PDB file of C-alpha atoms in Angstrom:
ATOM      1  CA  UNK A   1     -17.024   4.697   1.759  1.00  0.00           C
ATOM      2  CA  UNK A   2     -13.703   4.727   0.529  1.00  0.00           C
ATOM      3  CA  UNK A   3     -12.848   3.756  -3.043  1.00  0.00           C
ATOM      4  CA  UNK A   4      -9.861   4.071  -5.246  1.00  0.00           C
ATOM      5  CA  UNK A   5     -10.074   3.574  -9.398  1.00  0.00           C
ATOM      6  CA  UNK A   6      -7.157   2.780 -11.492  1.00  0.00           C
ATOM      7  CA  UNK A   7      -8.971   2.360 -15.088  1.00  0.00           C
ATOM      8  CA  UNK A   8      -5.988   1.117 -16.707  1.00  0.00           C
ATOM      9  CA  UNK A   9      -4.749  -2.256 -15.668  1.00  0.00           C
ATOM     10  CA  UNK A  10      -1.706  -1.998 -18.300  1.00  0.00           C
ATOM     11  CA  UNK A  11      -0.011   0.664 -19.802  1.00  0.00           C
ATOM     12  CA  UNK A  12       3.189   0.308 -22.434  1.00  0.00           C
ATOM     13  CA  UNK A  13       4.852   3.461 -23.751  1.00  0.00           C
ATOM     14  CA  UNK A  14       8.264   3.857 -25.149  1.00  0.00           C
ATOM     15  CA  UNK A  15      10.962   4.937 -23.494  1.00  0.00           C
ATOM     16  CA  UNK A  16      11.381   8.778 -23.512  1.00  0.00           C
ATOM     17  CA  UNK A  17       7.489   9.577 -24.014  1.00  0.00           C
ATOM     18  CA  UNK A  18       5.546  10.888 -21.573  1.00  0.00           C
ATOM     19  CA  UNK A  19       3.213   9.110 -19.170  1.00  0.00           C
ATOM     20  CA  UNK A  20       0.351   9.674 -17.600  1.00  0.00           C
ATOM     21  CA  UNK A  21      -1.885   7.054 -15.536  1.00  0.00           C
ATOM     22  CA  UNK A  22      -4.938   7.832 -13.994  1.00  0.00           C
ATOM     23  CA  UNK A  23      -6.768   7.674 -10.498  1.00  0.00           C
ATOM     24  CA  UNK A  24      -9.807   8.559  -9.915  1.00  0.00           C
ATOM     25  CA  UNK A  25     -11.118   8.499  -5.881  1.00  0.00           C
ATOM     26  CA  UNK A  26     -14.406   8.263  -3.840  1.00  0.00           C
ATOM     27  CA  UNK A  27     -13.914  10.341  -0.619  1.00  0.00           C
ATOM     28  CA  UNK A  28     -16.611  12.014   1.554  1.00  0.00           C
ATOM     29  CA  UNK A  29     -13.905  14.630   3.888  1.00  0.00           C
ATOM     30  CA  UNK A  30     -10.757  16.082   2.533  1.00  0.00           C
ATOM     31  CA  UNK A  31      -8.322  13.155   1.058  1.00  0.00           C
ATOM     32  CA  UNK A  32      -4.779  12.514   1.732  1.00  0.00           C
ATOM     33  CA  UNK A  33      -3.747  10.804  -1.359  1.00  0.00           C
ATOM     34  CA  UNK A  34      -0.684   8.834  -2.447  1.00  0.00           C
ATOM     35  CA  UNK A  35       1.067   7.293  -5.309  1.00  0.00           C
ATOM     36  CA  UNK A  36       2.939   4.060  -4.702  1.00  0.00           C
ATOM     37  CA  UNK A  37       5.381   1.900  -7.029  1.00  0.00           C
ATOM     38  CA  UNK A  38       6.291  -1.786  -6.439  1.00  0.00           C
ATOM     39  CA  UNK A  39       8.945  -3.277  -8.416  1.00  0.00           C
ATOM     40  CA  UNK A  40       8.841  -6.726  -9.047  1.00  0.00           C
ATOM     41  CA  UNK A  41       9.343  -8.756  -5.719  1.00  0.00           C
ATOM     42  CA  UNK A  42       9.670  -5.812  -3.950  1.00  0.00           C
ATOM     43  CA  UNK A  43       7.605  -3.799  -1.416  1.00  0.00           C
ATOM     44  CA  UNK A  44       6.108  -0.558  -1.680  1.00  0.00           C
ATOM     45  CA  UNK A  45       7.485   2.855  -2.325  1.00  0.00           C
ATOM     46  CA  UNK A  46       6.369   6.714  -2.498  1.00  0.00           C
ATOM     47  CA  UNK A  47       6.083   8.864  -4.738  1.00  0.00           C
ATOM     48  CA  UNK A  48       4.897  11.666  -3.735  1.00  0.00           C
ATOM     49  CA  UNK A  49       1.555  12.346  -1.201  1.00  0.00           C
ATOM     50  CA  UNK A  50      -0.914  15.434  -1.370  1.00  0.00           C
ATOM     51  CA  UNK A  51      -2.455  16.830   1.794  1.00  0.00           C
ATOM     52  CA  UNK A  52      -3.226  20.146   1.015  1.00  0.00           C
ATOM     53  CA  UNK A  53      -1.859  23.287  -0.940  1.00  0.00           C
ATOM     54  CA  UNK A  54      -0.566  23.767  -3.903  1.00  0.00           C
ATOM     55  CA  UNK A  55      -2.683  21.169  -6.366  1.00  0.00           C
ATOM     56  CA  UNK A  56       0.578  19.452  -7.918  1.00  0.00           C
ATOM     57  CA  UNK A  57       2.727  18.154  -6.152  1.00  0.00           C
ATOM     58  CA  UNK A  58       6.447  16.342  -6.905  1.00  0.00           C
ATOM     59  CA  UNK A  59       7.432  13.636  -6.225  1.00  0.00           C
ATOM     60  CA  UNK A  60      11.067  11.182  -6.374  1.00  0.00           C
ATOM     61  CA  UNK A  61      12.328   9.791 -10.354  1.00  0.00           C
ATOM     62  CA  UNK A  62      10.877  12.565 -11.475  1.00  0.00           C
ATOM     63  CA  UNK A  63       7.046  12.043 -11.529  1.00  0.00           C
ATOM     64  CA  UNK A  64       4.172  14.862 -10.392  1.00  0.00           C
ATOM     65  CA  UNK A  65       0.812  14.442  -9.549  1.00  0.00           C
ATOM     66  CA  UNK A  66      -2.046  16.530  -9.844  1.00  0.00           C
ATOM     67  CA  UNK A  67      -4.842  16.974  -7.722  1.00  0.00           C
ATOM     68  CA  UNK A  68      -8.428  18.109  -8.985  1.00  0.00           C
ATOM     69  CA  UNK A  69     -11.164  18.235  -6.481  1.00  0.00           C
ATOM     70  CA  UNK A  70     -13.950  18.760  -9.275  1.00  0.00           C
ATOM     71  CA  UNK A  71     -12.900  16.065 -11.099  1.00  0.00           C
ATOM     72  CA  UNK A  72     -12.073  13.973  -7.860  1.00  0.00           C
ATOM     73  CA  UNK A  73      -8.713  12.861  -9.256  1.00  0.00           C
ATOM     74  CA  UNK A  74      -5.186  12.503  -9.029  1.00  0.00           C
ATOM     75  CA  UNK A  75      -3.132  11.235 -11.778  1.00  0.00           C
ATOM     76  CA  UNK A  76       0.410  10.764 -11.641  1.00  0.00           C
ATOM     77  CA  UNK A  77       2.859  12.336 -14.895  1.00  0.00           C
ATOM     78  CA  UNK A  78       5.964  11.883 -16.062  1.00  0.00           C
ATOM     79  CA  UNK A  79       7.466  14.054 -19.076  1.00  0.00           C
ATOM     80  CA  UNK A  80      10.380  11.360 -20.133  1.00  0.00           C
ATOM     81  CA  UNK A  81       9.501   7.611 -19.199  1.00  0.00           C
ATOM     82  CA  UNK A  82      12.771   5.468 -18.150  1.00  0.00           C
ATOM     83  CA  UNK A  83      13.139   1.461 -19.126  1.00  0.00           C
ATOM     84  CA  UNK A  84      13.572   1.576 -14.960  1.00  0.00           C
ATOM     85  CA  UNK A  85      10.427   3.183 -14.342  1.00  0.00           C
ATOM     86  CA  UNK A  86       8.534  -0.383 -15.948  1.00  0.00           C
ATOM     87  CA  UNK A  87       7.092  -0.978 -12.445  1.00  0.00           C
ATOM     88  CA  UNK A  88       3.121  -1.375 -10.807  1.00  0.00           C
ATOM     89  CA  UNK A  89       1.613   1.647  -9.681  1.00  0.00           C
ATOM     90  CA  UNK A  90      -0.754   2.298  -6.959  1.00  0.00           C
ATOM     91  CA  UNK A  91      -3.238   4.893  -6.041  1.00  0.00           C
ATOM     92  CA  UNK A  92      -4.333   5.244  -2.818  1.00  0.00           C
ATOM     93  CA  UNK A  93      -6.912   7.231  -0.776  1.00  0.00           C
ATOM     94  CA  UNK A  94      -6.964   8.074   3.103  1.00  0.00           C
ATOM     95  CA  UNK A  95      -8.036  10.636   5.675  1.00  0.00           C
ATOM     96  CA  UNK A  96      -6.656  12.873   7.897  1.00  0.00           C
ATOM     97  CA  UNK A  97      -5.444  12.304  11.563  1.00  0.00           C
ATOM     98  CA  UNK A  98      -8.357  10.984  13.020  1.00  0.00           C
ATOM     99  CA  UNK A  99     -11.001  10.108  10.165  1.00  0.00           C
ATOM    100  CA  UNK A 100     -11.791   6.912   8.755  1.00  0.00           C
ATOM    101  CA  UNK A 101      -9.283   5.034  11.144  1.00  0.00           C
ATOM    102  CA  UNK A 102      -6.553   6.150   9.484  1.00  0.00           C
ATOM    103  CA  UNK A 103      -6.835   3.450   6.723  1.00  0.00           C
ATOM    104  CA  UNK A 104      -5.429   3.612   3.572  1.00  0.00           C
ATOM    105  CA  UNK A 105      -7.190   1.900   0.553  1.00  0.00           C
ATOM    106  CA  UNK A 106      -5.574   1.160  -2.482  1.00  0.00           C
ATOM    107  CA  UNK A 107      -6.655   1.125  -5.883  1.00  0.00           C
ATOM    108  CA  UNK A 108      -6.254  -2.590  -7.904  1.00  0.00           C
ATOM    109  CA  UNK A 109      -2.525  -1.196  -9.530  1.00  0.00           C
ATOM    110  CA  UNK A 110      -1.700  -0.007 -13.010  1.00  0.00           C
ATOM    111  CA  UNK A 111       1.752  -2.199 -14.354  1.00  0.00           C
ATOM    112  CA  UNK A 112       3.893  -0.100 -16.841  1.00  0.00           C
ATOM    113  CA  UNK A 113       5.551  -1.209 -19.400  1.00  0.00           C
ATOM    114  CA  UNK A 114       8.382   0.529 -21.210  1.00  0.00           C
ATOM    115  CA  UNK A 115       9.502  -0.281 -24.619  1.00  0.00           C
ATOM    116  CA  UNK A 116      12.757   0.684 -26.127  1.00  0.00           C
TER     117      UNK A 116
ATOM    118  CA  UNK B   1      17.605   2.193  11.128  1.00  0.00           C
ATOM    119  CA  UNK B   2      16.229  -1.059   9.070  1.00  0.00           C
ATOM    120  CA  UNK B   3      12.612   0.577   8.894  1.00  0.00           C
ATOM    121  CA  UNK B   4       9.770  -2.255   8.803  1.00  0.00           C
ATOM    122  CA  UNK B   5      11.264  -5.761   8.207  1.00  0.00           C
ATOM    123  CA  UNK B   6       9.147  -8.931   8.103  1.00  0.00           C
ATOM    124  CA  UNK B   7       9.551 -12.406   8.549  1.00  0.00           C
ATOM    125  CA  UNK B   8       9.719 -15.035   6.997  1.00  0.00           C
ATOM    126  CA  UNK B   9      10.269 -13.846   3.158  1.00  0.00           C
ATOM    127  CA  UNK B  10       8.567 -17.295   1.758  1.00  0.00           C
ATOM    128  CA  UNK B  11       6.522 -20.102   3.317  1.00  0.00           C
ATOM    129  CA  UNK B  12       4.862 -23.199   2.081  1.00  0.00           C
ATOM    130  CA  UNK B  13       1.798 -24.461   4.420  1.00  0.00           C
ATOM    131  CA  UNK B  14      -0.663 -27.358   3.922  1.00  0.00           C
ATOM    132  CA  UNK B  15      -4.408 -26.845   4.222  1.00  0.00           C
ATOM    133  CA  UNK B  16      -5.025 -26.852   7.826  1.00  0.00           C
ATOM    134  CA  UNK B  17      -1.683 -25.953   9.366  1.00  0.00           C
ATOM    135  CA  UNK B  18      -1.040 -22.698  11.226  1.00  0.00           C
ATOM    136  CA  UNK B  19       1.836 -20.333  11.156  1.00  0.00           C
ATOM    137  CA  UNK B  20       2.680 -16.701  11.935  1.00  0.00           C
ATOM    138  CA  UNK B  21       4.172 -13.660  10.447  1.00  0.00           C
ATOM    139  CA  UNK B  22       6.055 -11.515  12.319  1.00  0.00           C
ATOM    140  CA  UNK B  23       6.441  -7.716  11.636  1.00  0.00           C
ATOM    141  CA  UNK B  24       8.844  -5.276  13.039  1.00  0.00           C
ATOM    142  CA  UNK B  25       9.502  -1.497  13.115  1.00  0.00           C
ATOM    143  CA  UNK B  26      12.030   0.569  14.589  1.00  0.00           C
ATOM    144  CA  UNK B  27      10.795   4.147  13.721  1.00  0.00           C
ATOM    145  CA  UNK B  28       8.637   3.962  17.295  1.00  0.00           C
ATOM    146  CA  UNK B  29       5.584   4.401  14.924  1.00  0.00           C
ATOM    147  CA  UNK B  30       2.064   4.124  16.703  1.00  0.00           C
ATOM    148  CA  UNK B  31       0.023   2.708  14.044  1.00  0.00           C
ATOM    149  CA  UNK B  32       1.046  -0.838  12.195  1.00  0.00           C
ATOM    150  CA  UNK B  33      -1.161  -2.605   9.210  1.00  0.00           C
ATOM    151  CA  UNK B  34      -1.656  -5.868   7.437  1.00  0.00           C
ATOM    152  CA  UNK B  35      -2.654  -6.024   4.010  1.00  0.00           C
ATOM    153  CA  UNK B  36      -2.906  -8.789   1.507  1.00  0.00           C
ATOM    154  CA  UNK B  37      -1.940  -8.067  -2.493  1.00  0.00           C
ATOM    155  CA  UNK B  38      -3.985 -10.703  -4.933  1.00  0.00           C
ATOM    156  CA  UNK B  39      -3.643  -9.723  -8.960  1.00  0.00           C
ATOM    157  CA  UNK B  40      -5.839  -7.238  -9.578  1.00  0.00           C
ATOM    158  CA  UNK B  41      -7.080  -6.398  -6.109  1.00  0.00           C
ATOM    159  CA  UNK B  42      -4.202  -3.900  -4.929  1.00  0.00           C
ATOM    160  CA  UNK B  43      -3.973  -4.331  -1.430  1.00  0.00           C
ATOM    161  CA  UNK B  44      -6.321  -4.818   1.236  1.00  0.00           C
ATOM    162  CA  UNK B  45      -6.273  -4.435   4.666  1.00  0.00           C
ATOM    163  CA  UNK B  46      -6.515  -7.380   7.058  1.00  0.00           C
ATOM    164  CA  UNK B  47      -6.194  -6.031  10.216  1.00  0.00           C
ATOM    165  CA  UNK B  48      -4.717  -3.060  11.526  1.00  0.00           C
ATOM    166  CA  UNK B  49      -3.272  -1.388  15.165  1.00  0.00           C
ATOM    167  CA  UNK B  50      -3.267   1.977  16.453  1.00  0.00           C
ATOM    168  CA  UNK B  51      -1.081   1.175  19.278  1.00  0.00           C
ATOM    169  CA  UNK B  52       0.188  -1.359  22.175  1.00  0.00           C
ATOM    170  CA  UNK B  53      -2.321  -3.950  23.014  1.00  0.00           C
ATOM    171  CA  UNK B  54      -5.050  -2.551  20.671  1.00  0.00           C
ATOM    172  CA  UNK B  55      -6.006  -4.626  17.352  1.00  0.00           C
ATOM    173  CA  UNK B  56      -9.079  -3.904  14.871  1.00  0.00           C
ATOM    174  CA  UNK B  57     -10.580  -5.547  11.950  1.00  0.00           C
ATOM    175  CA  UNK B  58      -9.735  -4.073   8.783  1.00  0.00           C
ATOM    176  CA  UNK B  59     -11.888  -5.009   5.044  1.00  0.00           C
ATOM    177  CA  UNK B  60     -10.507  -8.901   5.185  1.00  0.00           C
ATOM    178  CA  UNK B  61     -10.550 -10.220   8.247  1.00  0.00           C
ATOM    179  CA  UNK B  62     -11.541 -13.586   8.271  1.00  0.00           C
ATOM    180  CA  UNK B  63      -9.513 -15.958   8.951  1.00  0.00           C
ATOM    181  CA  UNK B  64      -6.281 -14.093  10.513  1.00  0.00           C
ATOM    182  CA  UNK B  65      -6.016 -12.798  13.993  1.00  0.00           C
ATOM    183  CA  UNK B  66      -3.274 -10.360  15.033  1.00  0.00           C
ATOM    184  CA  UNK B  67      -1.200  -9.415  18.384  1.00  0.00           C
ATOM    185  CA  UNK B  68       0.296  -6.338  19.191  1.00  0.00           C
ATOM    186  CA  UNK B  69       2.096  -6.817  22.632  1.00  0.00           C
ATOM    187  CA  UNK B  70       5.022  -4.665  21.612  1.00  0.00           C
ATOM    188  CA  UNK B  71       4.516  -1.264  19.970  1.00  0.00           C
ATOM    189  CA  UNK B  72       7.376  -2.825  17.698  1.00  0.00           C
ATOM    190  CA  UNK B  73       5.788  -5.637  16.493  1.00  0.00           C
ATOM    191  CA  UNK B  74       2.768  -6.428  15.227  1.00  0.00           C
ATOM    192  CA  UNK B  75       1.983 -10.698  14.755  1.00  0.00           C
ATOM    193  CA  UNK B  76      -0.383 -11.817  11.935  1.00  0.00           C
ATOM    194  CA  UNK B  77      -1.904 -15.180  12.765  1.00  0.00           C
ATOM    195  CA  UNK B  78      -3.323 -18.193  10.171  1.00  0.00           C
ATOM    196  CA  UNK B  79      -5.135 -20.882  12.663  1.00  0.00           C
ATOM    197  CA  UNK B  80      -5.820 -23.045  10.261  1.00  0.00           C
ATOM    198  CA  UNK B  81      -4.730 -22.715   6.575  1.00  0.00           C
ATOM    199  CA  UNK B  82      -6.921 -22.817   3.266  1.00  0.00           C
ATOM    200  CA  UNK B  83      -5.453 -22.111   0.014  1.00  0.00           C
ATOM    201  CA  UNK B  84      -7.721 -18.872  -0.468  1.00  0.00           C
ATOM    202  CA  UNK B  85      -5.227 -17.609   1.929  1.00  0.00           C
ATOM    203  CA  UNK B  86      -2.265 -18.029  -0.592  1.00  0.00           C
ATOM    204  CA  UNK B  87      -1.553 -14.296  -1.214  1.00  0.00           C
ATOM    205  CA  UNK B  88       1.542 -12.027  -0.555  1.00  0.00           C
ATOM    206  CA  UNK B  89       1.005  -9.849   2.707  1.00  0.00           C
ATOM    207  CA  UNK B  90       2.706  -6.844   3.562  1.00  0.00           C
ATOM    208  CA  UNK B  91       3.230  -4.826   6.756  1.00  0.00           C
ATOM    209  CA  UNK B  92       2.810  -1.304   6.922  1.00  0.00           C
ATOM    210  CA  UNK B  93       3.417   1.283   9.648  1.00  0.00           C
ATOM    211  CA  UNK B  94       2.671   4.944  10.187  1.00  0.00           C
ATOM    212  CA  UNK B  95       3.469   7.664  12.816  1.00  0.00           C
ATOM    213  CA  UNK B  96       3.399  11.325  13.089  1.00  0.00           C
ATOM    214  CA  UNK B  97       0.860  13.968  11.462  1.00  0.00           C
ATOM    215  CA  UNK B  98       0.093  12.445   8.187  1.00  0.00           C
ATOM    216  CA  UNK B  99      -1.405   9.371   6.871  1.00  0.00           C
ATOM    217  CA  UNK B 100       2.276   7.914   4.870  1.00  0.00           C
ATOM    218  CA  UNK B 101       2.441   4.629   5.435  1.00  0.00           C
ATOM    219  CA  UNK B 102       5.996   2.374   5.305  1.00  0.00           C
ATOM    220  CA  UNK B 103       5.739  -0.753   4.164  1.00  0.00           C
ATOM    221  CA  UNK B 104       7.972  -4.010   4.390  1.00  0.00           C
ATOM    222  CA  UNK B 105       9.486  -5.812   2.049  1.00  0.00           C
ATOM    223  CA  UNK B 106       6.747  -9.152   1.743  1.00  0.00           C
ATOM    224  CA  UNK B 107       6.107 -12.580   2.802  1.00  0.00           C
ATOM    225  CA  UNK B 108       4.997 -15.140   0.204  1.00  0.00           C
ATOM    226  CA  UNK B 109       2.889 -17.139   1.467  1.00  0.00           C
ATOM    227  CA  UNK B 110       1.906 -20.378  -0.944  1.00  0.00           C
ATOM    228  CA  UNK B 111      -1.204 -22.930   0.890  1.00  0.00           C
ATOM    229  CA  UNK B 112      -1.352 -26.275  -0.837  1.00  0.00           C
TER     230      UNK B 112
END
């Protein structure tokens, strides 16, 4: 089955370091994975998706993900964190056009916190 | 194009009372989703559609049903309301080649 692990519930950094927050998936084909952010009271945004290719990928405000198939995760980077970037971050797993259903599932979230 | 809107943003219920969310699209996607975000949980999917007049259970079903008479619109159902049920739920939809999902802005739902 599907599974998605975000191992850090909450992250602070100042503003200006880097970031990185990890995902680690479970995923018995070839993944399609995403990163998500949700600001407070709002919905849910990309980032930036991997299908296939070139193992890091970019993504909008900046952030990159890369993808390791050996280590069976993709964690999402940023060189210079932002106060605006202090969001909740979501991996998420799926499969390809007609595996799986074409569900998505979501790892439990990672909130940021920046720190000036 | 106003991409996946839902409706209502907020509702109040008492235990036992019924209501239903309505979710709409304009990008003539296929597939549409229902997920519910708890702290800690992420999201998790309720039910889900991969087109007109089909409807399938997703990891949480119990307790919701769903419609999907239009390929715009996909209903999300609450018979009869517990307070287990108080959650924020989100609408997704998908089309085309890859798996991106677009997701609505949220409805609050609170169950006293």
């Amino acid at each position: 089955a599907q599974s998605v692990t975000q191992p850090d519930i909450h992250i602070t950094v100042s503003e200006g370091a880097s970031l990185e927050l990890r995902c680690n998936y479970s995923y018995g084909a070839t993944p399609y994975l995403f990163w998500y952010v949700q600001s407070p009271g709002q919905g849910l945004q990309l980032l930036l998706k991997y299908f296939s290719g070139d193992t890091l990928v970019q993504g909008i405000k900046g952030f990159e993900a890369e993808f390791k198939r050996s280590q069976s995760s993709f964690n999402l980077r940023k060189p210079s964190v932002h106060w605006s970037d202090a969001a909740e971050y979501f991996c998420a797993v799926g499969g390809a056009l007609m595996e799986y259903g074409n569900k998505l599932v979501f790892g439990a979230g990672t909130i940021l916190r920046v720190k000036s | 194009n106003a991409g996946v809107t839902q409706t209502p943003k907020f509702r109040v219920l008492k235990t036992g009372q019924s209501m239903t969310l309505l979710c709409a699209q304009d990008m003539n996607h296929e597939y549409m989703y229902w997920y519910r975000q708890d702290p800690g949980m992420g999201l998790r999917l309720i039910h889900y559609s991969v087109g007109e007049g089909t409807t399938a259970k997703g990891e949480v079903p119990d307790g919701y049903n769903v419609s999907r008479l239009k390929k715009q619109n996909f209903l999300l159902g609450l018979e009869s309301a517990a307070p287990s049920q108080t959650s924020v739920y989100f609408c997704a939809s998908r089309g085309g080649r890859d798996n991106e999902q677009f997701f609505g802005p949220g409805t609050r739902l609170t169950v006293l």
